DNA sequence: ATGGAGGATAATAATTACTTATGATCAATA
DNA sequence: TATTGATCATAAGTAATTATTATCCTCCAT
């Protein structure tokens, strides 16, 4: 009797046209992929791939079989999803790839709420580079992606998740600490801490600064750091000021280690998007998360900021 | 990842509503059936069957899952059949249940020819009672059934295979041995060997005798035997005469141990039918056998009789 | 109550199916 | 043309799975 795991190996190998890559996607050794495919070939006396030394190609037989193998896999997926969700109880696994650093701050909160409603869904979040998220979605290795920049792709469906405000933070004992508001031009005079500029997010920010009358080239940059967290830390230490996502700064703000200062006319937000593969079956769990996010993202953002503020009160 | 073998166990158990019977059908131990089903139940935290002491019933979850499980099985069957039949080469397994004794005589011949055309199809023939053939077809344990009486059933497709002539045979040294023809009434005077009457085939024969002016109750029955082969043997030994399928008698006739005598106006044939499950997928191998039989049954019958006749020539 | 039918469970044996390590082959390149 | 790197095949060892047999347990019919 044919075996679904083997079929999955075959289909993945056919998609990758490369056993080693297929092995990676399947979290298997290359040897296992070879063996699985040979196993099908042996039991049915078929040649699925034509081997040309260092490359493999689908044989005619392989090509004709592929759609049927996909059918089996699809109906199996349907069944598995149904099995995981009997009597309305949503269950299953969700693999989420998160590309944006702000994800680190709200995702745990989001998932905590989600888990409260759907306790049987197991979620796994991995932080990864944007491109890996997109690859993972197209690979179908990931169910949901979280990214910070818009993307358009035939196979990807994108949904705005939240808008993260960009704010100016200053050290707790900075002269501006108790100011209501400063003028854009004032920013140029203060020591500024920035991230290394190759960061995609930072390019977007710089564009926005320009649009609000702050030329990033004229910033008094006293320090450049690799990641946003380090930048935040540097501000806490009093080295300078910076623009940062409100969500990221929430904890430091709540602890009073940095202060938020409004910049006249400055109103920038960074979007966060949720992405999924469209042509792929929507499992119950996926659908529920998608729907959940659509319904609750605003209140979740508020709750997150509020909760972080609570940290100070609790002390 | 779900497992097709387990699904098959589940579906069979659901059909039988009895794990032990399912085990039999699957050629597995009852324990294995229990374990397979528990394995699904455990991995998906579902209750597929409700156990009531000594009986099991499909749970609501089981009921809702069943059609999807069937879908998976069907698409898998489709794939397997395709895999077995790439590049037009028909292959696969055929399980044939044969209910009629005449099957014993022509089936080997039929399959030998079939194998010549389709060498990669493995056939397995089991002789069994008529009811077991029908059950096996409905069970989908058998691909093809061979039976001697017509059957009508929503799920069964029936195809006449051949007509087996019923002839009167007499011992080689019987006074009639060289007669061209006798009258129906003459038969009543000779010692007659019959099968036990509960045999279904025999009832049909008796009806036919009556229609040809031979009242079976008036036969001079000197011996009753359990099976047709024994009857034939008894005729060879000179104990009496009998009506028998020409196909069964072919070997004895060819060896000259019995003689065929025509009875005036007597022209009875026993049909042989081929049956299959309609609502079931037609595998390539099945389709080929079906088609093969339709095309060749006449010449096969002729060939069979001729080949048997050859036995004498070869000596 | 008691025997039997039907399912669960435990222990064991057999088989599968991974993994790592290594070998073989081909293509690109120096 | 030898070398290197990429890629798949194969071998050996081991882990994991899965079936089997042998009880055991429970419920129902007698």
XYZ file of C-alpha atoms (C1' of nucleotides) in Angstrom:
690
model
C 0.000 0.000 0.000
C 1.311 3.369 -1.005
C 2.556 5.681 1.649
C 1.726 9.346 2.059
C 5.096 10.314 3.479
C 6.817 8.904 0.423
C 4.438 10.784 -1.819
C 5.235 14.002 -0.047
C 8.897 13.354 -0.623
C 8.251 12.690 -4.277
C 6.193 15.832 -4.762
C 8.701 17.988 -2.946
C 11.553 16.550 -4.947
C 9.577 17.152 -8.123
C 9.028 20.742 -7.086
C 12.632 21.350 -6.204
C 14.114 19.221 -8.961
C 16.877 18.588 -6.503
C 16.915 15.894 -3.850
C 19.166 17.740 -1.443
C 17.000 20.840 -1.385
C 13.903 18.692 -1.035
C 15.558 17.011 1.913
C 16.125 20.360 3.565
C 12.527 21.398 3.068
C 11.341 18.133 4.521
C 13.814 18.177 7.401
C 15.207 14.887 6.191
C 18.609 13.723 5.112
C 19.371 13.656 1.414
C 19.794 9.940 1.758
C 16.262 9.534 3.028
C 14.911 11.397 0.023
C 16.832 9.139 -2.333
C 15.607 6.088 -0.517
C 11.982 7.179 -0.437
C 11.918 7.843 -4.125
C 13.702 4.619 -4.889
C 11.203 2.832 -2.739
C 8.317 4.046 -4.904
C 10.285 3.308 -8.042
C 11.067 -0.184 -6.866
C 7.619 -1.184 -5.696
C 5.959 -0.014 -8.891
C 8.860 -0.624 -11.250
C 8.650 2.952 -12.462
C 11.314 5.499 -13.137
C 10.126 8.732 -11.563
C 13.259 10.783 -12.133
C 15.903 10.652 -14.794
C 19.309 10.990 -13.153
C 21.973 12.864 -15.042
C 24.916 12.657 -12.770
C 24.552 15.693 -10.637
C 21.045 16.638 -11.657
C 17.652 14.982 -11.678
C 14.676 15.560 -13.913
C 11.138 14.313 -13.787
C 10.645 11.431 -16.174
C 7.530 11.171 -18.327
C 6.104 8.725 -15.852
C 6.927 11.112 -13.040
C 5.197 13.953 -14.821
C 2.067 11.946 -15.414
C 1.979 10.767 -11.830
C 2.631 14.100 -10.174
C -0.890 15.552 -10.353
C -2.367 12.380 -8.915
C 0.162 12.378 -6.138
C -0.862 15.948 -5.394
C -4.496 14.857 -5.313
C -3.724 12.242 -2.741
C -1.778 14.740 -0.679
C -4.549 17.294 -0.899
C -7.277 14.913 0.116
C -5.057 13.725 2.925
C -4.516 17.284 4.074
C -8.256 17.860 4.009
C -8.782 14.782 6.099
C -6.055 15.660 8.544
C -7.473 19.098 9.009
C -10.914 17.649 9.595
C -9.484 15.134 12.042
C -7.785 17.933 13.927
C -10.964 19.939 14.096
C -13.759 17.574 14.972
C -16.717 18.876 16.940
C -15.806 22.450 16.133
C -12.725 22.285 18.243
C -10.010 23.970 16.227
C -6.664 22.289 16.442
C -3.545 21.764 14.406
C -0.132 23.271 13.972
C 0.671 26.742 12.748
C 4.108 27.674 11.637
C 4.597 31.403 11.607
C 7.571 33.166 10.113
C 8.171 36.633 11.413
C 10.382 39.020 9.481
C 9.792 42.279 11.236
C 11.426 43.031 14.533
C 8.286 44.615 15.856
C 6.787 41.155 15.500
C 8.824 40.171 18.497
C 6.850 42.542 20.600
C 3.288 41.959 19.616
C 3.339 38.387 18.345
C 3.586 36.785 21.776
C 0.659 38.868 22.895
C -1.339 38.094 19.824
C -0.711 34.397 20.121
C -1.456 34.389 23.821
C -4.931 35.742 23.097
C -5.361 33.371 20.209
C -4.398 30.441 22.385
C -6.990 31.484 24.909
C -9.688 31.094 22.239
C -8.161 28.079 20.513
C -6.183 26.148 23.064
C -5.551 23.182 20.790
C -3.687 25.016 18.082
C 0.047 24.692 18.470
C 1.866 27.695 17.118
C 5.530 27.991 16.402
C 7.055 31.341 15.578
C 10.450 31.712 13.957
C 12.187 34.998 13.442
C 13.788 35.081 10.033
C 14.744 37.349 7.216
C 12.022 38.695 5.023
C 13.058 36.632 2.037
C 13.032 33.447 4.085
C 9.495 34.218 5.158
C 8.376 34.614 1.571
C 10.251 31.501 0.498
C 8.763 29.593 3.387
C 5.266 30.625 2.389
C 5.817 29.651 -1.232
C 7.448 26.430 -0.079
C 4.451 25.820 2.093
C 6.833 25.354 4.956
C 5.175 28.270 6.717
C 1.470 28.798 7.237
C 1.552 32.486 8.014
C 4.164 35.161 7.520
C 4.528 38.488 9.275
C 6.400 41.132 7.305
C 6.979 44.863 7.544
C 6.765 45.814 3.896
C 4.106 45.276 1.296
C 4.572 42.445 -1.158
C 2.726 41.515 -4.306
C 2.782 37.993 -5.628
C 0.350 35.863 -7.560
C 0.363 33.225 -4.842
C 0.449 35.410 -1.775
C -2.454 37.020 0.003
C -1.583 39.957 2.195
C -3.542 41.474 5.062
C -2.625 44.603 7.057
C -2.151 43.598 10.630
C -1.371 46.786 12.473
C 0.322 50.131 12.176
C 3.275 50.663 14.424
C 3.868 54.322 15.206
C 7.375 55.676 14.852
C 8.254 57.934 17.757
C 11.210 59.996 18.894
C 12.683 58.811 22.165
C 15.197 60.608 24.337
C 17.069 59.503 27.446
C 15.194 59.898 30.741
C 17.364 62.799 31.862
C 17.606 64.510 28.525
C 16.721 68.228 28.541
C 13.760 67.387 26.262
C 12.487 64.718 28.611
C 9.568 66.760 29.815
C 8.927 68.718 26.668
C 5.563 68.306 24.994
C 6.886 68.791 21.512
C 9.925 69.826 19.507
C 10.357 71.131 15.985
C 11.753 68.904 13.223
C 14.777 71.100 12.829
C 15.621 70.653 16.512
C 16.257 66.978 15.970
C 19.234 67.723 13.786
C 21.049 69.362 16.665
C 20.844 66.490 19.099
C 23.245 63.540 19.108
C 21.448 60.855 17.111
C 21.805 57.095 17.247
C 20.971 55.232 14.078
C 20.941 51.710 12.780
C 23.190 50.631 10.010
C 21.601 51.986 6.897
C 21.376 48.812 4.873
C 18.419 47.849 7.029
C 15.317 47.936 4.837
C 13.127 49.374 7.566
C 15.548 52.201 8.065
C 15.390 53.242 4.458
C 11.648 53.630 4.784
C 12.117 55.678 7.937
C 14.636 57.952 6.264
C 12.218 58.603 3.435
C 9.634 59.582 5.989
C 12.017 61.860 7.848
C 12.783 63.641 4.590
C 9.093 64.074 3.935
C 8.735 65.708 7.370
C 11.566 68.138 6.779
C 14.349 66.231 8.482
C 17.212 65.439 6.129
C 18.723 62.220 7.430
C 22.089 63.180 5.992
C 22.185 66.180 8.283
C 21.457 64.175 11.418
C 24.121 64.433 14.050
C 24.782 60.707 14.063
C 27.010 59.831 16.996
C 26.625 56.091 16.822
C 25.464 53.405 14.386
C 24.321 50.074 15.718
C 23.352 46.757 14.168
C 19.918 46.264 15.606
C 17.080 48.253 16.995
C 17.424 46.822 20.454
C 20.997 48.047 20.740
C 19.887 51.460 19.553
C 17.229 51.580 22.244
C 19.775 50.560 24.850
C 22.107 53.343 23.738
C 19.316 55.862 24.182
C 18.634 54.512 27.672
C 22.291 55.079 28.482
C 21.948 58.720 27.494
C 24.141 58.593 24.421
C 21.634 60.203 22.137
C 18.111 60.254 20.750
C 16.492 58.159 18.034
C 13.373 57.340 16.104
C 12.024 53.958 16.935
C 8.873 51.864 16.737
C 6.594 52.666 19.609
C 5.972 49.029 20.175
C 9.624 48.323 20.582
C 10.104 51.233 22.919
C 7.031 50.432 24.978
C 8.885 48.584 27.699
C 11.608 51.197 28.137
C 8.980 53.897 28.117
C 6.954 52.111 30.745
C 10.011 51.697 32.900
C 10.714 55.410 32.543
C 14.155 54.834 31.124
C 13.390 56.775 27.969
C 10.911 59.508 27.202
C 8.743 60.015 24.159
C 8.811 63.468 22.598
C 6.425 64.546 19.883
C 7.887 66.164 16.794
C 5.734 68.847 15.291
C 3.852 67.528 12.294
C 5.631 64.180 12.475
C 3.236 61.331 12.147
C 4.812 58.220 10.726
C 3.675 54.667 11.076
C 5.214 51.454 9.897
C 2.728 48.889 8.673
C 2.906 45.254 9.606
C 1.365 42.696 7.287
C 0.246 39.168 7.579
C 0.801 36.992 4.490
C -0.326 33.567 3.413
C -0.208 31.310 0.392
C -3.500 31.585 -1.494
C -3.524 28.564 -3.738
C -2.990 26.401 -0.741
C -5.708 24.845 1.355
C -6.820 27.035 4.206
C -6.733 24.874 7.292
C -9.196 25.548 10.064
C -6.432 26.754 12.296
C -5.057 29.119 9.667
C -8.479 30.473 8.889
C -9.157 31.077 12.536
C -5.915 32.923 13.088
C -6.481 35.032 9.998
C -9.994 35.918 11.110
C -8.897 36.443 14.688
C -6.264 38.929 13.631
C -8.652 40.823 11.396
C -11.118 41.132 14.247
C -8.809 41.904 17.096
C -5.680 43.598 15.884
C -6.623 47.048 17.137
C -7.566 46.061 20.602
C -4.550 43.801 20.765
C -2.225 46.660 19.969
C -3.887 48.786 22.613
C -3.767 45.953 25.101
C -0.137 45.363 24.407
C 0.828 48.967 25.032
C -1.360 49.069 28.089
C 0.055 45.886 29.511
C 3.539 47.146 29.115
C 2.564 50.349 30.890
C 1.270 48.177 33.727
C 4.748 46.917 34.352
C 5.606 50.209 36.065
C 2.463 50.258 38.122
C 3.117 46.770 39.339
C 6.447 47.743 40.798
C 1.655 12.507 8.686
C -1.398 10.380 8.224
C -0.983 6.900 6.968
C -2.962 5.214 4.216
C -2.790 1.764 5.733
C -4.336 3.071 8.932
C -7.053 4.772 6.945
C -7.857 1.552 5.191
C -8.185 -0.140 8.537
C -10.470 2.612 9.749
C -12.698 2.483 6.681
C -12.914 -1.295 6.787
C -13.746 -1.269 10.460
C -16.377 1.384 9.795
C -17.878 -0.787 7.096
C -17.882 -3.909 9.196
C -18.710 -2.219 12.474
C -16.683 -4.952 14.013
C -12.942 -4.941 14.505
C -12.497 -8.675 14.338
C -14.276 -9.006 11.026
C -12.361 -6.037 9.678
C -9.181 -7.771 10.743
C -10.155 -10.845 8.758
C -10.901 -8.838 5.661
C -7.583 -7.072 5.951
C -5.632 -10.209 6.746
C -4.550 -8.664 10.018
C -4.901 -9.627 13.633
C -7.719 -8.108 15.626
C -5.087 -6.542 17.776
C -3.568 -4.727 14.848
C -6.944 -3.268 13.936
C -7.430 -2.019 17.474
C -3.974 -0.519 17.478
C -4.312 1.159 14.108
C -7.538 2.818 15.072
C -6.197 3.847 18.424
C -3.196 5.280 16.693
C -5.375 7.631 14.648
C -7.446 8.448 17.697
C -4.384 9.220 19.723
C -2.538 11.352 17.223
C -5.594 13.490 16.505
C -7.210 13.214 19.897
C -10.437 12.050 18.270
C -12.845 9.325 19.186
C -13.621 7.473 15.984
C -15.634 4.662 17.477
C -17.816 4.486 20.532
C -17.094 1.253 22.345
C -20.033 -0.418 24.039
C -18.478 -3.370 25.686
C -18.589 -5.992 23.052
C -19.670 -3.805 20.158
C -18.368 -0.703 18.444
C -20.186 2.083 16.662
C -18.969 4.974 14.594
C -18.901 8.141 16.627
C -20.130 11.434 15.194
C -16.534 12.348 14.480
C -15.989 9.014 12.792
C -19.053 9.528 10.634
C -17.930 12.942 9.519
C -14.430 11.725 8.771
C -15.393 8.602 6.881
C -16.162 10.169 3.505
C -12.910 12.089 3.531
C -11.008 8.970 4.433
C -12.669 7.288 1.471
C -11.599 10.170 -0.724
C -8.021 9.717 0.299
C -8.232 6.002 -0.326
C -9.799 6.526 -3.713
C -7.256 9.033 -4.896
C -4.551 6.750 -3.605
C -6.023 3.838 -5.526
C -6.108 5.975 -8.633
C -2.499 6.884 -8.166
C -1.454 3.336 -7.471
C -3.188 2.123 -10.565
C -1.494 4.820 -12.618
C 1.841 3.938 -11.075
C 1.311 0.312 -11.952
C 0.415 1.155 -15.516
C 2.862 3.751 -16.709
C 3.773 3.779 -20.378
C 0.779 1.656 -21.269
C 2.175 -1.373 -19.558
C -0.720 -2.901 -17.672
C 0.225 -4.239 -14.287
C -1.279 -4.811 -10.873
C -2.968 -7.527 -8.905
C -6.254 -9.198 -9.679
C -8.085 -11.220 -7.121
C -10.623 -13.501 -8.711
C -13.226 -15.470 -6.828
C -14.642 -18.404 -8.661
C -17.903 -19.956 -7.535
C -18.712 -22.326 -10.333
C -16.943 -25.607 -10.661
C -16.683 -25.200 -14.384
C -14.473 -22.198 -13.576
C -11.843 -24.673 -12.555
C -11.649 -25.877 -16.078
C -11.583 -22.781 -18.169
C -10.150 -20.189 -15.772
C -6.579 -21.470 -15.952
C -6.809 -21.355 -19.719
C -8.352 -17.931 -19.751
C -5.743 -16.532 -17.426
C -2.919 -18.166 -19.312
C -3.963 -16.301 -22.459
C -4.480 -13.120 -20.491
C -1.033 -13.386 -18.986
C 0.426 -13.743 -22.430
C -1.002 -10.337 -23.355
C -0.442 -8.697 -19.968
C 2.520 -10.360 -18.321
C 2.730 -7.867 -15.473
C -0.689 -8.516 -14.034
C -0.586 -10.933 -11.156
C -3.780 -12.920 -10.838
C -4.892 -14.969 -7.927
C -7.899 -17.258 -8.225
C -9.720 -18.673 -5.244
C -12.484 -21.220 -5.457
C -15.234 -20.351 -3.031
C -18.928 -20.556 -2.495
C -21.161 -18.310 -4.525
C -22.125 -16.195 -1.538
C -18.496 -15.652 -0.619
C -17.816 -14.448 -4.137
C -20.614 -11.910 -3.900
C -19.548 -10.837 -0.431
C -15.987 -10.513 -1.594
C -17.012 -8.294 -4.466
C -19.115 -6.087 -2.224
C -16.310 -6.083 0.311
C -13.981 -5.101 -2.453
C -11.798 -7.980 -1.404
C -12.256 -9.449 -4.872
C -11.806 -7.672 -8.162
C -13.687 -10.119 -10.319
C -16.115 -12.900 -9.553
C -17.075 -15.871 -11.667
C -20.496 -17.321 -10.933
C -22.854 -19.767 -12.535
C -26.179 -18.084 -11.883
C -27.444 -14.657 -12.709
C -27.427 -12.076 -9.966
C -28.974 -8.654 -9.747
C -27.606 -6.080 -7.361
C -27.346 -2.327 -7.396
C -23.581 -2.485 -6.971
C -22.775 -5.426 -9.196
C -22.206 -5.466 -12.913
C -22.618 -8.811 -14.607
C -21.269 -9.994 -17.923
C -21.996 -13.360 -19.599
C -18.737 -15.158 -19.998
C -19.597 -18.361 -21.746
C -22.230 -21.013 -22.092
C -21.282 -24.423 -20.876
C -23.219 -27.165 -22.638
C -24.809 -29.845 -20.536
C -24.292 -33.272 -22.057
C -25.158 -36.825 -21.249
C -22.144 -39.029 -20.657
C -22.010 -42.777 -20.402
C -19.193 -45.140 -19.448
C -16.806 -46.039 -22.271
C -18.173 -49.587 -22.488
C -21.783 -48.728 -22.037
C -24.145 -50.130 -24.680
C -24.913 -46.527 -25.734
C -21.274 -45.664 -26.126
C -21.418 -45.639 -29.886
C -24.950 -44.442 -30.312
C -25.534 -41.178 -32.104
C -28.577 -40.247 -30.113
C -31.110 -41.546 -27.613
C -34.632 -40.453 -26.715
C -35.332 -38.572 -23.513
C -37.443 -41.388 -22.175
C -34.539 -43.827 -22.590
C -32.561 -41.946 -19.982
C -35.011 -42.925 -17.286
C -34.207 -46.596 -17.768
C -30.469 -46.358 -17.271
C -28.748 -46.311 -13.873
C -28.237 -42.635 -13.138
C -25.675 -40.940 -10.920
C -26.660 -37.626 -9.478
C -25.267 -34.989 -7.186
C -26.866 -34.218 -3.923
C -29.877 -32.179 -4.761
C -29.227 -29.185 -2.545
C -26.675 -28.124 -5.109
C -27.970 -24.979 -6.776
C -26.672 -25.920 -10.165
C -28.462 -29.191 -9.988
C -31.793 -27.560 -9.381
C -31.361 -25.638 -12.591
C -30.449 -28.811 -14.414
C -33.506 -30.606 -13.066
C -35.736 -27.822 -14.281
C -34.187 -28.193 -17.687
C -34.648 -31.955 -17.706
C -38.314 -31.480 -16.895
C -38.638 -29.033 -19.754
C -37.175 -31.632 -22.079
C -39.555 -34.326 -20.987
C -37.371 -36.056 -18.424
C -38.910 -36.063 -14.985
C -35.991 -36.083 -12.577
C -38.088 -37.813 -9.957
C -38.398 -40.794 -12.260
C -34.668 -41.107 -12.872
C -33.213 -44.426 -11.871
C -30.786 -42.874 -9.397
C -28.299 -45.486 -8.239
C -25.878 -43.163 -6.520
C -25.753 -39.646 -5.139
C -22.432 -37.904 -4.731
C -21.265 -34.659 -3.213
C -19.468 -33.133 -6.110
C -19.433 -33.210 -9.844
C -15.981 -34.662 -10.037
C -16.996 -37.670 -8.037
C -20.010 -38.116 -10.274
C -17.797 -38.093 -13.335
C -15.495 -40.599 -11.734
C -18.438 -42.884 -11.009
C -19.452 -42.765 -14.664
C -15.889 -43.621 -15.694
C -16.099 -46.657 -13.445
C -19.200 -47.791 -15.283
C -21.640 -47.309 -12.423
C -24.108 -45.295 -14.431
C -24.757 -42.357 -16.703
C -25.188 -38.681 -15.905
C -25.720 -35.194 -17.209
C -22.685 -33.041 -16.756
C -21.036 -29.876 -18.011
C -19.218 -30.528 -21.239
C -16.289 -28.529 -19.990
C -15.938 -30.694 -16.926
C -16.239 -33.856 -18.914
C -13.816 -32.702 -21.585
C -10.788 -34.409 -20.124
C -12.516 -37.746 -19.552
C -14.037 -37.550 -23.015
C -10.659 -36.811 -24.532
C -9.151 -39.747 -22.713
C -11.975 -41.915 -24.014
C -13.015 -42.947 -20.528
C -16.578 -41.723 -21.045
C -18.678 -41.178 -24.132
C -21.006 -38.378 -25.006
C -24.455 -39.302 -26.202
C -26.908 -36.831 -27.660
C -30.428 -36.822 -26.307
C -33.070 -36.012 -28.852
C -34.182 -32.391 -28.537
C -32.032 -31.871 -25.491
C -30.095 -28.692 -25.714
C -29.233 -27.190 -22.362
C -26.465 -24.850 -21.486
C -25.354 -23.440 -18.197
C -24.253 -19.873 -18.335
C -21.168 -18.607 -16.608
C -21.002 -14.978 -15.611
C -18.298 -12.571 -14.707
C -19.203 -10.029 -12.019
C -17.619 -6.903 -10.676
C -18.390 -4.096 -8.301
C -19.617 -1.093 -10.275
C -19.290 1.769 -7.861
C -15.689 0.878 -7.424
C -12.834 2.219 -9.436
C -12.038 0.149 -12.488
C -8.311 -0.470 -12.388
C -6.451 -0.830 -15.643
C -5.853 -4.486 -14.961
C -9.527 -5.122 -14.210
C -10.615 -3.232 -17.292
C -8.232 -5.186 -19.428
C -9.405 -8.524 -18.114
C -13.038 -7.516 -18.557
C -12.422 -6.435 -22.109
C -10.240 -9.422 -22.823
C -12.949 -11.802 -21.725
C -15.617 -10.032 -23.772
C -13.438 -10.265 -26.854
C -12.100 -13.731 -26.497
C -14.474 -15.926 -24.564
C -15.729 -17.853 -27.548
C -12.399 -18.702 -29.011
C -11.130 -19.480 -25.546
C -13.855 -21.996 -24.981
C -13.120 -23.587 -28.323
C -9.436 -23.590 -27.622
C -9.983 -25.142 -24.266
C -12.017 -28.017 -25.641
C -9.561 -28.440 -28.449
C -6.584 -28.444 -26.122
C -8.160 -31.060 -23.950
C -8.831 -33.148 -26.996
C -5.166 -32.814 -27.835
C -4.264 -34.609 -24.678
C -5.208 -37.887 -26.356
C -3.354 -37.095 -29.518
C -0.257 -36.281 -27.579
C -0.158 -39.683 -25.966
C -23.242 -16.972 37.724
C -21.178 -18.125 33.651
C -19.506 -18.702 29.070
C -18.448 -16.562 25.011
C -17.810 -12.747 21.919
C -15.369 -8.754 21.099
C -12.103 -5.393 22.231
C -7.829 -3.734 24.938
C -3.266 -4.393 26.455
C 1.505 -6.196 27.189
C 5.504 -8.374 25.585
C 8.067 -9.688 21.892
C 9.641 -10.226 17.209
C 10.119 -8.424 12.741
C 10.369 -4.949 9.704
C 10.964 -0.115 8.292
C 13.063 3.811 7.827
C 15.940 7.018 9.535
C 20.997 8.784 10.048
C 25.878 9.121 9.208
C 29.612 8.041 6.442
C 31.415 7.169 2.242
C 31.595 6.389 -2.672
C 30.625 7.564 -7.457
C 29.656 10.764 -11.204
C 29.472 14.833 -13.648
C 30.402 19.747 -14.675
C 32.890 23.710 -14.186
C 37.318 25.669 -13.882
C 41.975 26.654 -13.293
C 43.619 17.595 -17.791
C 43.562 17.315 -13.028
C 40.863 19.397 -9.307
C 37.037 20.819 -6.892
C 32.363 21.120 -5.675
C 27.842 19.750 -6.083
C 24.690 16.013 -6.157
C 22.913 11.518 -5.832
C 23.631 6.409 -4.521
C 24.902 2.976 -1.329
C 26.268 0.685 3.024
C 26.054 -0.052 7.802
C 24.189 0.733 12.110
C 20.500 2.064 14.934
C 16.122 3.868 16.227
C 11.398 3.638 15.598
C 7.416 1.470 14.012
C 4.247 -2.156 13.491
C 2.603 -6.706 13.607
C 1.930 -10.978 16.228
C 0.737 -13.868 20.052
C -1.032 -14.373 24.380
C -3.738 -12.734 27.993
C -6.953 -9.823 30.112
C -11.179 -7.288 30.667
C -15.987 -6.255 29.965
C -20.482 -6.857 28.723
C -24.352 -9.565 27.301
C -27.159 -13.699 26.662
C -28.331 -17.657 28.553
